[in-house]
Coordinates of C-alpha atoms (C1' of nucleotides) in Angstrom, one line a residue:
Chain V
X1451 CA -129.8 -104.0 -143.3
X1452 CA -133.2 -103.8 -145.1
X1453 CA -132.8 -107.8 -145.5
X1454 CA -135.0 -108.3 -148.1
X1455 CA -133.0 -111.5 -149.1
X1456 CA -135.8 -113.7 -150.0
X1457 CA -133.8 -116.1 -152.2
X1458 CA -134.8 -115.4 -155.7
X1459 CA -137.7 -116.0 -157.6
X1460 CA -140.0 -119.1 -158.0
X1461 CA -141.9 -118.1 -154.6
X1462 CA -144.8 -116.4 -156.5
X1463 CA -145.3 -118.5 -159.3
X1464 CA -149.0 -120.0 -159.9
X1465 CA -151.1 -117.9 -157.8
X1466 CA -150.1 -114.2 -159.3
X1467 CA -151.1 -113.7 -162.6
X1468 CA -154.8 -114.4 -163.5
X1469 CA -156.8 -112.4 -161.6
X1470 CA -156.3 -109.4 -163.1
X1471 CA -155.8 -109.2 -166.6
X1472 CA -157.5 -105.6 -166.7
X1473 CA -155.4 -102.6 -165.9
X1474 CA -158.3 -101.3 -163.0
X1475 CA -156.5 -98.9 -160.7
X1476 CA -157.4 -95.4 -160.7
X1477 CA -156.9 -93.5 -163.6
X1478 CA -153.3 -91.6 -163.2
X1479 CA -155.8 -88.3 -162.9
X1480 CA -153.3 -85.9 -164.3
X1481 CA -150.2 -85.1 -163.7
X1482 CA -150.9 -82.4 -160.7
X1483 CA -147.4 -82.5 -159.2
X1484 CA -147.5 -80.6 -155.7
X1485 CA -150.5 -78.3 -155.3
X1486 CA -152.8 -80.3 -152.9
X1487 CA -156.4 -78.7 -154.0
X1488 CA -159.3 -80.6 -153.4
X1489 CA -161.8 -78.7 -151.8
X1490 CA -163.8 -81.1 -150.3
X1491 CA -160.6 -81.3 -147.8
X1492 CA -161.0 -78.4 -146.4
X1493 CA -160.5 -80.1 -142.9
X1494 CA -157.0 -81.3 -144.3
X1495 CA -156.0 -77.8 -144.8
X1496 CA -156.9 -76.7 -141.7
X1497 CA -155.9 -79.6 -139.3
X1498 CA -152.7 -79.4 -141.5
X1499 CA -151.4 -82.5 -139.3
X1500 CA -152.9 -85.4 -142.1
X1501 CA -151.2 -86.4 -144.8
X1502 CA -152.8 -86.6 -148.5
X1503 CA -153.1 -90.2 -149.0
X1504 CA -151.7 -91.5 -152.5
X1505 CA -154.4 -92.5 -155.5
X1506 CA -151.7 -94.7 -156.2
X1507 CA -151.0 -98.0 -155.0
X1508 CA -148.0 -98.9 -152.9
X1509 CA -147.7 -94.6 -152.5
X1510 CA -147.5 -93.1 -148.7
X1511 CA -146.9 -89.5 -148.2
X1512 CA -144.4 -88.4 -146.0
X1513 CA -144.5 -85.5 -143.8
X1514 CA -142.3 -83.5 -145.5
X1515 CA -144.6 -83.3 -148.6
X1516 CA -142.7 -87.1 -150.3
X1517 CA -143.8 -89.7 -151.6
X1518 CA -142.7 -93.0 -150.5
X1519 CA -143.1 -96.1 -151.8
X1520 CA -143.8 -100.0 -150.5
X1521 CA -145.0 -103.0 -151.0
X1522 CA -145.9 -106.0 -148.8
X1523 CA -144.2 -109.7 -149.1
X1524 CA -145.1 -112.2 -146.5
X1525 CA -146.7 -110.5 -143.9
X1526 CA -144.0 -107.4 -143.9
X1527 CA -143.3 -104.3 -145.6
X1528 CA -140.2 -103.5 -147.9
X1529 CA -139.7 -99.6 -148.2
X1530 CA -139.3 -99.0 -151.9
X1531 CA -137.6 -95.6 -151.2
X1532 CA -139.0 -92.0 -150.8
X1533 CA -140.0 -89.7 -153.8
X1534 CA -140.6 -86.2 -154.6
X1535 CA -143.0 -87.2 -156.9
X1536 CA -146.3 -89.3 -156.5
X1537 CA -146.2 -90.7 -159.7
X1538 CA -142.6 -91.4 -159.9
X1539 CA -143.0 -93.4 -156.3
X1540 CA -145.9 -95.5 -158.0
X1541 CA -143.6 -96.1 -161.1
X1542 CA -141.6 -97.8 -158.6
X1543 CA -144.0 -99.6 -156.8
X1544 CA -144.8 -101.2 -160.7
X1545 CA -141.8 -102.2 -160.5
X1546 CA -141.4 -104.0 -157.6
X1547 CA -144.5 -105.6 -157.7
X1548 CA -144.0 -106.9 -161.4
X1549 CA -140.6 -108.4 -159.8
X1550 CA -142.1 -109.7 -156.4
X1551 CA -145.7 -111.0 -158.2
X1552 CA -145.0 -111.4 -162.1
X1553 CA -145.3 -109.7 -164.6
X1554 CA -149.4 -109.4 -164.7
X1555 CA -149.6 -108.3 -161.6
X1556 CA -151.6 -105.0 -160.7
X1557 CA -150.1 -101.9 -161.8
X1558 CA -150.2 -98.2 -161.6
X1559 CA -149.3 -97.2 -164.7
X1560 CA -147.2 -100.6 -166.6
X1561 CA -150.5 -101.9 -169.0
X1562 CA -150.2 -98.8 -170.8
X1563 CA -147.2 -99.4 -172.4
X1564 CA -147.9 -103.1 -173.6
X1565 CA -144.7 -103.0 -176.1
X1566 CA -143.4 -106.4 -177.1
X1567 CA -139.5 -106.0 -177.8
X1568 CA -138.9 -103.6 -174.8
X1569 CA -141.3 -105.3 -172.1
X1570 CA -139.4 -108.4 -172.7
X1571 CA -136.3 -107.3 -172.3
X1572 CA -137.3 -105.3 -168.9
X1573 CA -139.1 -108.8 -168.1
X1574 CA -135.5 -110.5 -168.6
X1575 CA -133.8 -107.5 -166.8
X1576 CA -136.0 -108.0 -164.0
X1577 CA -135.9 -111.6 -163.6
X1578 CA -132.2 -111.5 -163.8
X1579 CA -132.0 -110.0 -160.5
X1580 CA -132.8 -110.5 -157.0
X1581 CA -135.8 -108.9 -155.5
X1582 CA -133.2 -107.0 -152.8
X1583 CA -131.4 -106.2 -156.0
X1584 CA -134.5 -104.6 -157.5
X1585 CA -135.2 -103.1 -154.3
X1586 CA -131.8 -101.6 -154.2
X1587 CA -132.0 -99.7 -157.4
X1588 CA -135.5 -98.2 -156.3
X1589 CA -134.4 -96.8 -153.0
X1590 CA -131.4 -95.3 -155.1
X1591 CA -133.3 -94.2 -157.9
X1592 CA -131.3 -96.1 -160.3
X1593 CA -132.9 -98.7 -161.7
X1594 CA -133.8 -96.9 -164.8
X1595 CA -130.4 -96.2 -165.7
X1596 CA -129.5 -99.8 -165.0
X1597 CA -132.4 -101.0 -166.7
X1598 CA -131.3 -98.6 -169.9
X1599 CA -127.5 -100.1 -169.5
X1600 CA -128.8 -103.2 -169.8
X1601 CA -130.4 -103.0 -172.8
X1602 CA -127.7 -102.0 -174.6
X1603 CA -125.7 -104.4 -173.7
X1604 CA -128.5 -107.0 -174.8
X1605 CA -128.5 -105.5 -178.1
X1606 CA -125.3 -105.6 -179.1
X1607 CA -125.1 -108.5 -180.7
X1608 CA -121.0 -108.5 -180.9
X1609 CA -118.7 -111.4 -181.9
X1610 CA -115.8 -112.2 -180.9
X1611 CA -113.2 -110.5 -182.6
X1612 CA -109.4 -110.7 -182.7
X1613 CA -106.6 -108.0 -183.3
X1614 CA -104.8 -110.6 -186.1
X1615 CA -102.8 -112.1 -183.4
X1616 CA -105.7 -113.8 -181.6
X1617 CA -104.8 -111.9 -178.5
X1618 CA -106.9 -109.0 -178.3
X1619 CA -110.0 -109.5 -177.7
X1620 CA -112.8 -106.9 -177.1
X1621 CA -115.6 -107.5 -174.7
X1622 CA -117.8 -109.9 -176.2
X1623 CA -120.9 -110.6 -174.8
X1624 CA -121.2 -114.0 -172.8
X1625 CA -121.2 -117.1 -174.5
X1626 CA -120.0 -120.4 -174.3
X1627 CA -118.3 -122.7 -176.3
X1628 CA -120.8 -124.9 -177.3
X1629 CA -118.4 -127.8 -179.4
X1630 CA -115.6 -127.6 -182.5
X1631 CA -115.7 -130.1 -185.2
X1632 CA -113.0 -130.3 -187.5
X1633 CA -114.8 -130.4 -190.8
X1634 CA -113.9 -133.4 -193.1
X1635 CA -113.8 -133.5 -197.0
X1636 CA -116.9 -134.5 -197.3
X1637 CA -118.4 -131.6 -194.8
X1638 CA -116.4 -129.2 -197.4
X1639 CA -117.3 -130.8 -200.3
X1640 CA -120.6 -131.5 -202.6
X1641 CA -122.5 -133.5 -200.3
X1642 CA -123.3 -129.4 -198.8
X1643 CA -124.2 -130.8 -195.7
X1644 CA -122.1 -130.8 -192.2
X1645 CA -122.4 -133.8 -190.2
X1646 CA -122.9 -132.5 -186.8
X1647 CA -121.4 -135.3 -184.5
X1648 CA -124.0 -137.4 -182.4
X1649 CA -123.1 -136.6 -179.1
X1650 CA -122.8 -132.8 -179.3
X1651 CA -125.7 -132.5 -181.8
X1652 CA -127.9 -134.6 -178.9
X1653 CA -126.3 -132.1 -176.0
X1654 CA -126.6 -128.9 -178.2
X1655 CA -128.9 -129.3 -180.3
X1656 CA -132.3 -131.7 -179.6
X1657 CA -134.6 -131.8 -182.5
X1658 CA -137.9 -132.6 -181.4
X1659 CA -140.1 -135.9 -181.8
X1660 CA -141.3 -134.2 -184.6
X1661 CA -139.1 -132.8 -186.4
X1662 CA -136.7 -135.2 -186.7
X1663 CA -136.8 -135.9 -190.5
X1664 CA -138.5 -132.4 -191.3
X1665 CA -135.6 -130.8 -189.4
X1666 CA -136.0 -127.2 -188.2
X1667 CA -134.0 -124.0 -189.3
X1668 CA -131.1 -122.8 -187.2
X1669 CA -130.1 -119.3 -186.9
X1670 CA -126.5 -118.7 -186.8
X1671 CA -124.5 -115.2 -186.2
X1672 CA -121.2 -115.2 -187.3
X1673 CA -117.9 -113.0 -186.9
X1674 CA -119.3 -110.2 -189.0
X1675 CA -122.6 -110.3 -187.4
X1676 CA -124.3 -112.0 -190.4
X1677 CA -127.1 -114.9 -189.8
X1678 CA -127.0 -117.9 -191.2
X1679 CA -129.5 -120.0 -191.4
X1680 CA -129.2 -123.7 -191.4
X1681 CA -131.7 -126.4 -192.3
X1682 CA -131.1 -129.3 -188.9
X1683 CA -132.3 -132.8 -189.4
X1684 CA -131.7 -136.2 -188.8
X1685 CA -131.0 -138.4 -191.5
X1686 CA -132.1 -142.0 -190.7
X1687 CA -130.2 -143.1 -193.6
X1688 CA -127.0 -142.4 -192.1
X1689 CA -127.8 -142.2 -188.6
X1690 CA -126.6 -138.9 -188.3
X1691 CA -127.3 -135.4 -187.1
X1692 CA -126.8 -132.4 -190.6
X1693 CA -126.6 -129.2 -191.6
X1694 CA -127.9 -128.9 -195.1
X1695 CA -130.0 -126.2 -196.9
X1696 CA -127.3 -123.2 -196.5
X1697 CA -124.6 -125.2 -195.7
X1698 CA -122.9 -124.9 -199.0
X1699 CA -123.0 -121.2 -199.0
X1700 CA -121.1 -120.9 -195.8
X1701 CA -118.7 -123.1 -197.1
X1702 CA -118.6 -121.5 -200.4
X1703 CA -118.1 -117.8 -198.2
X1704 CA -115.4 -118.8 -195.7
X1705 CA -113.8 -121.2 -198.2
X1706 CA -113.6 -124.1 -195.4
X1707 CA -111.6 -126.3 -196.6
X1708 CA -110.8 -130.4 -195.3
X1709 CA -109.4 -130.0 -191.7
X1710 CA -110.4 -126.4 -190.8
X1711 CA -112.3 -126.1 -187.3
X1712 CA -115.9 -124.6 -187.2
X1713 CA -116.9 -124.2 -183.9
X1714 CA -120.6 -123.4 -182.2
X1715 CA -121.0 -121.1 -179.8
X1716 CA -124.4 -119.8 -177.8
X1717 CA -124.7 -116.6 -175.9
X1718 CA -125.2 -117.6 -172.0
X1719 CA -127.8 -114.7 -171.9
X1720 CA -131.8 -115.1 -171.9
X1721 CA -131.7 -115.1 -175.7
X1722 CA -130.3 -118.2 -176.8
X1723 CA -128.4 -116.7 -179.7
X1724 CA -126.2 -118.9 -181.9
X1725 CA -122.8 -118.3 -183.1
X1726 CA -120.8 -119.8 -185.6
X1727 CA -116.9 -119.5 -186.5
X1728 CA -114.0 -121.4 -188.0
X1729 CA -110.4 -121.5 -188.0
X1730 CA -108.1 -122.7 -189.5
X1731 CA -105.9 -126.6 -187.9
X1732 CA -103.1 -124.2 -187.3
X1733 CA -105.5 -121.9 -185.1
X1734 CA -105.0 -118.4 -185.9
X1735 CA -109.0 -117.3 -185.8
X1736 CA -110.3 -116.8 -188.6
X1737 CA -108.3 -113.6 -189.8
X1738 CA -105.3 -115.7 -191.5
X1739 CA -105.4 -114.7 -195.0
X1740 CA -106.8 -117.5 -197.8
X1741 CA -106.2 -116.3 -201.5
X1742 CA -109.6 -115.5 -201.6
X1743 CA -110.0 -113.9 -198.1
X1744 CA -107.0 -111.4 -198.0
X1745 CA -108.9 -108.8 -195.3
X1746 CA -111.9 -109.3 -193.3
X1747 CA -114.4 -107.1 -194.3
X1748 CA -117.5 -105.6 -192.6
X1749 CA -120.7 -104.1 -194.3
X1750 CA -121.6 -101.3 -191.8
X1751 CA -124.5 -99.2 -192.8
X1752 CA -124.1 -100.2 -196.6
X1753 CA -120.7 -99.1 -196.5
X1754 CA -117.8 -101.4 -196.2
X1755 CA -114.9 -100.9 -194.1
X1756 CA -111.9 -102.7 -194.2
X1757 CA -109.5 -104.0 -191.7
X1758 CA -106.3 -104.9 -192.2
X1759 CA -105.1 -108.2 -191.2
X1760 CA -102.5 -106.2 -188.9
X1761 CA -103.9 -104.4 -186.9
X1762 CA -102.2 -105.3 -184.1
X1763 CA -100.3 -102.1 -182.8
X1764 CA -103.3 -99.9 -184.3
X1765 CA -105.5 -100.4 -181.8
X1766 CA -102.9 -100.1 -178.9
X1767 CA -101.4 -97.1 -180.2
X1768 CA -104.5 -95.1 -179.6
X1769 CA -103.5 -94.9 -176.5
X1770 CA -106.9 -94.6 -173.9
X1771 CA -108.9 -92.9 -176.7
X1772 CA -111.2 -95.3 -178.3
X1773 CA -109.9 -97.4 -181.5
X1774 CA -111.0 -97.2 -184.6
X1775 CA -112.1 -101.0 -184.4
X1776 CA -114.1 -100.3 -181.2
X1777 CA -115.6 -97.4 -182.9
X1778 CA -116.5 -99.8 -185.7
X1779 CA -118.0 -102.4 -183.5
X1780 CA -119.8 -99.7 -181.7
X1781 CA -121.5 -98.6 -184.8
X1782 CA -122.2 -102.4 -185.7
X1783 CA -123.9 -102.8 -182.0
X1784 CA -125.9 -100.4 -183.3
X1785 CA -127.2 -101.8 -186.2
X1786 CA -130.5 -103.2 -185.2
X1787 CA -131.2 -105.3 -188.2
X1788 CA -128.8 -108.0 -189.2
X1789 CA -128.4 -109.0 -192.7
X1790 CA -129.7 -112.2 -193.7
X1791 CA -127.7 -114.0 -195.6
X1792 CA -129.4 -116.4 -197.7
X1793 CA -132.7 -116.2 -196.9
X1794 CA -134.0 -119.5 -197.0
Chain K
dC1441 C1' -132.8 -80.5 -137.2
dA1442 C1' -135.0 -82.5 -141.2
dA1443 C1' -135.7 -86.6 -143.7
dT1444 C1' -136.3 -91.3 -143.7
dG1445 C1' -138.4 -95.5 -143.0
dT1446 C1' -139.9 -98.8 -139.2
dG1447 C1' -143.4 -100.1 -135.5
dT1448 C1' -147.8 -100.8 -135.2
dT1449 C1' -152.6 -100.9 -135.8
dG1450 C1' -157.1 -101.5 -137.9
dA1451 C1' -159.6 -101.9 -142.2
dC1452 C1' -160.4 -104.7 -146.1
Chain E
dT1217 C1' -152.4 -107.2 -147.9
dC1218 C1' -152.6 -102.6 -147.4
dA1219 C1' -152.4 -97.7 -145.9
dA1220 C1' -152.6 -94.5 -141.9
dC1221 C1' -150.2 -92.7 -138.4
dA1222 C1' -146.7 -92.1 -134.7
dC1223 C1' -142.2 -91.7 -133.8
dA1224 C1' -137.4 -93.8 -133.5
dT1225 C1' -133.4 -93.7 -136.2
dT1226 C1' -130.3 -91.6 -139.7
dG1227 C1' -127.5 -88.5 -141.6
dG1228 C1' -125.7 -84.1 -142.7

DNA sequence: CAATGTGTTGAC
DNA sequence: TCAACACATTGG
């Protein structure tokens, strides 16, 4: 009904942001929930028919003693939802506003906290939904919630992972399959460098005017959350697209031999995270069991926990409660920092 | 009936 | 654009 469907983004653009750049606004002037005071409106009291206006922008009061909340696109208001406090009615005003005019535009409260890690990730939030989506959430009063959902979902970092059987596989954050290759003997051997074929290196992975010959460093996550880091270039010589510098010590880990698949994933989200996994011709993921890989392994907090290669029936049999492999990949969403494997 | 939020106007 | 204000509409 409220029909704030204005497409999506892109509208504002240009004009919003300059302008500002300082936090003006009146100061919050403390946190004096209810109690009215100010003696200088002594009229107010006594007429008891106006309303207090709001020191905060985009803030109404209501009759009943609320706060509501707007803000003004093309020409027309869109109701932002009534509060019982002032303050938490301007809070979302800031919102709205940093979703309808960008993220400088004026707000109540928002220059305060100037974080980097967290405003982007409310930036992305934001600008991953529709304004009558935002709107939504404000009139409910759940956009904080939503906002602190998402977040965790952005920073779990998980990988696909299979149950041994390559059937069960736990929600994985988007991605898509970028391209396989299956690696030759020369990929595996002592050349240590990957030849990334033309067409899906040109697709996937453009190297800049630049830095063609320098190459550029490639961050890759792979099934046990660990980064590689690959050195990309093009090699005249050869024509071709490579992997090099770090190359060899995936190899070397996963023991890739002639014929196994790697494959290149990218997470469809904001971040443009890079995955990396193999398998073996036959296809089993990459839990079969090599001589020198009899169990996957994790490294969890400095402690490492072992998986069987069959856990298939584990899992199932707990039966509604949580598995022990969730619980495992729950605690390795948690793990903020990754381990860097060969730091370059 | 109380609360909500729209209609509307005039100031900026 | 914006808030003030009146009041129609909602919803329990």
């Amino acid at each position: 009904m409220m029909d704030a469907s204005s497409t999506d983004d892109l509208s504002t653009t240009t004009e919003t942001a300059s302008t500002v750049a300082a936090p003006v606004n009146t100061p919050p002037a403390i946190g004096s929930g209810g109690s009215v005071v100010l003696d200088l409106e002594v009229g107010v009291e006594a007429e008891s028919r106006k309303l207090p206006s709001s020191r905060f922008k985009g803030v109404v009061p209501q009759p009943n003693g609320r706060w509501g909340a707007q803000i003004y696109e093309k020409h027309q208001r869109v109701w932002l939802g009534t509060f019982n406090e002032e303050h938490e009615a301007a809070k979302a005003y800031d919102t709205a506003v940093q979703r309808f005019r960008g993220r400088d535009a004026v707000t109540n409260f928002k220059p305060l906290p100037a974080d980097t890690e967290e405003a982007s990730l409310e930036a992305s939030f934001l600008n991953s939904h529709s304004k009558a989506e935002i709107v939504d959430m404000l009139r409910k009063h759940t956009y904080n919630d939503e906002l602190e959902q998402s977040k965790r979902n952005s920073s779990s970092r998980k990988t696909l992972f299979t149950d041994g059987f390559g059937s069960g596989q736990l929600s994985v954050n988007a991605r898509e399959q970028l391209f396989e290759k299956t690696v030759t003997p020369s990929d595996v051997g002592k050349l240590n460098r990957l030849v990334i074929p033309k067409q899906h290196a040109e697709k996937h992975f453009p190297l800049q005017i630049g830095n063609t010959s320098k190459g550029v460093l490639l961050h890759f996550e792979d099934v046990g959350m660990k980064v590689w880091r690959f050195r990309y270039s093009y090699w005249n010589s050869s024509q071709s697209y490579v992997l090099t510098k770090g190359w060899s010590r995936f190899v070397k880990e996963k023991n890739l031999q002639a014929g196994d698949i790697v494959s290149f994933q990218r997470s469809t989200g904001p971040d443009k995270q890079l995955y990396i996994d193999w398998k073996t011709k036959t296809g089993s993921g990459n839990t079969n069991s090599r001589p020198t890989q009899p169990v996957q392994m994790f490294r969890l907090f400095g402690v490492d926990i072992f998986s069987a290669n069959n856990t298939h029936g584990v899992d199932r049999a707990c039966n509604g409660k949580r598995s022990n492999m969730e619980m495992v990949l729950l605690g390795l969403e948690r793990c903020k920092k990754q381990k860097i494997v060969d730091p370059l």
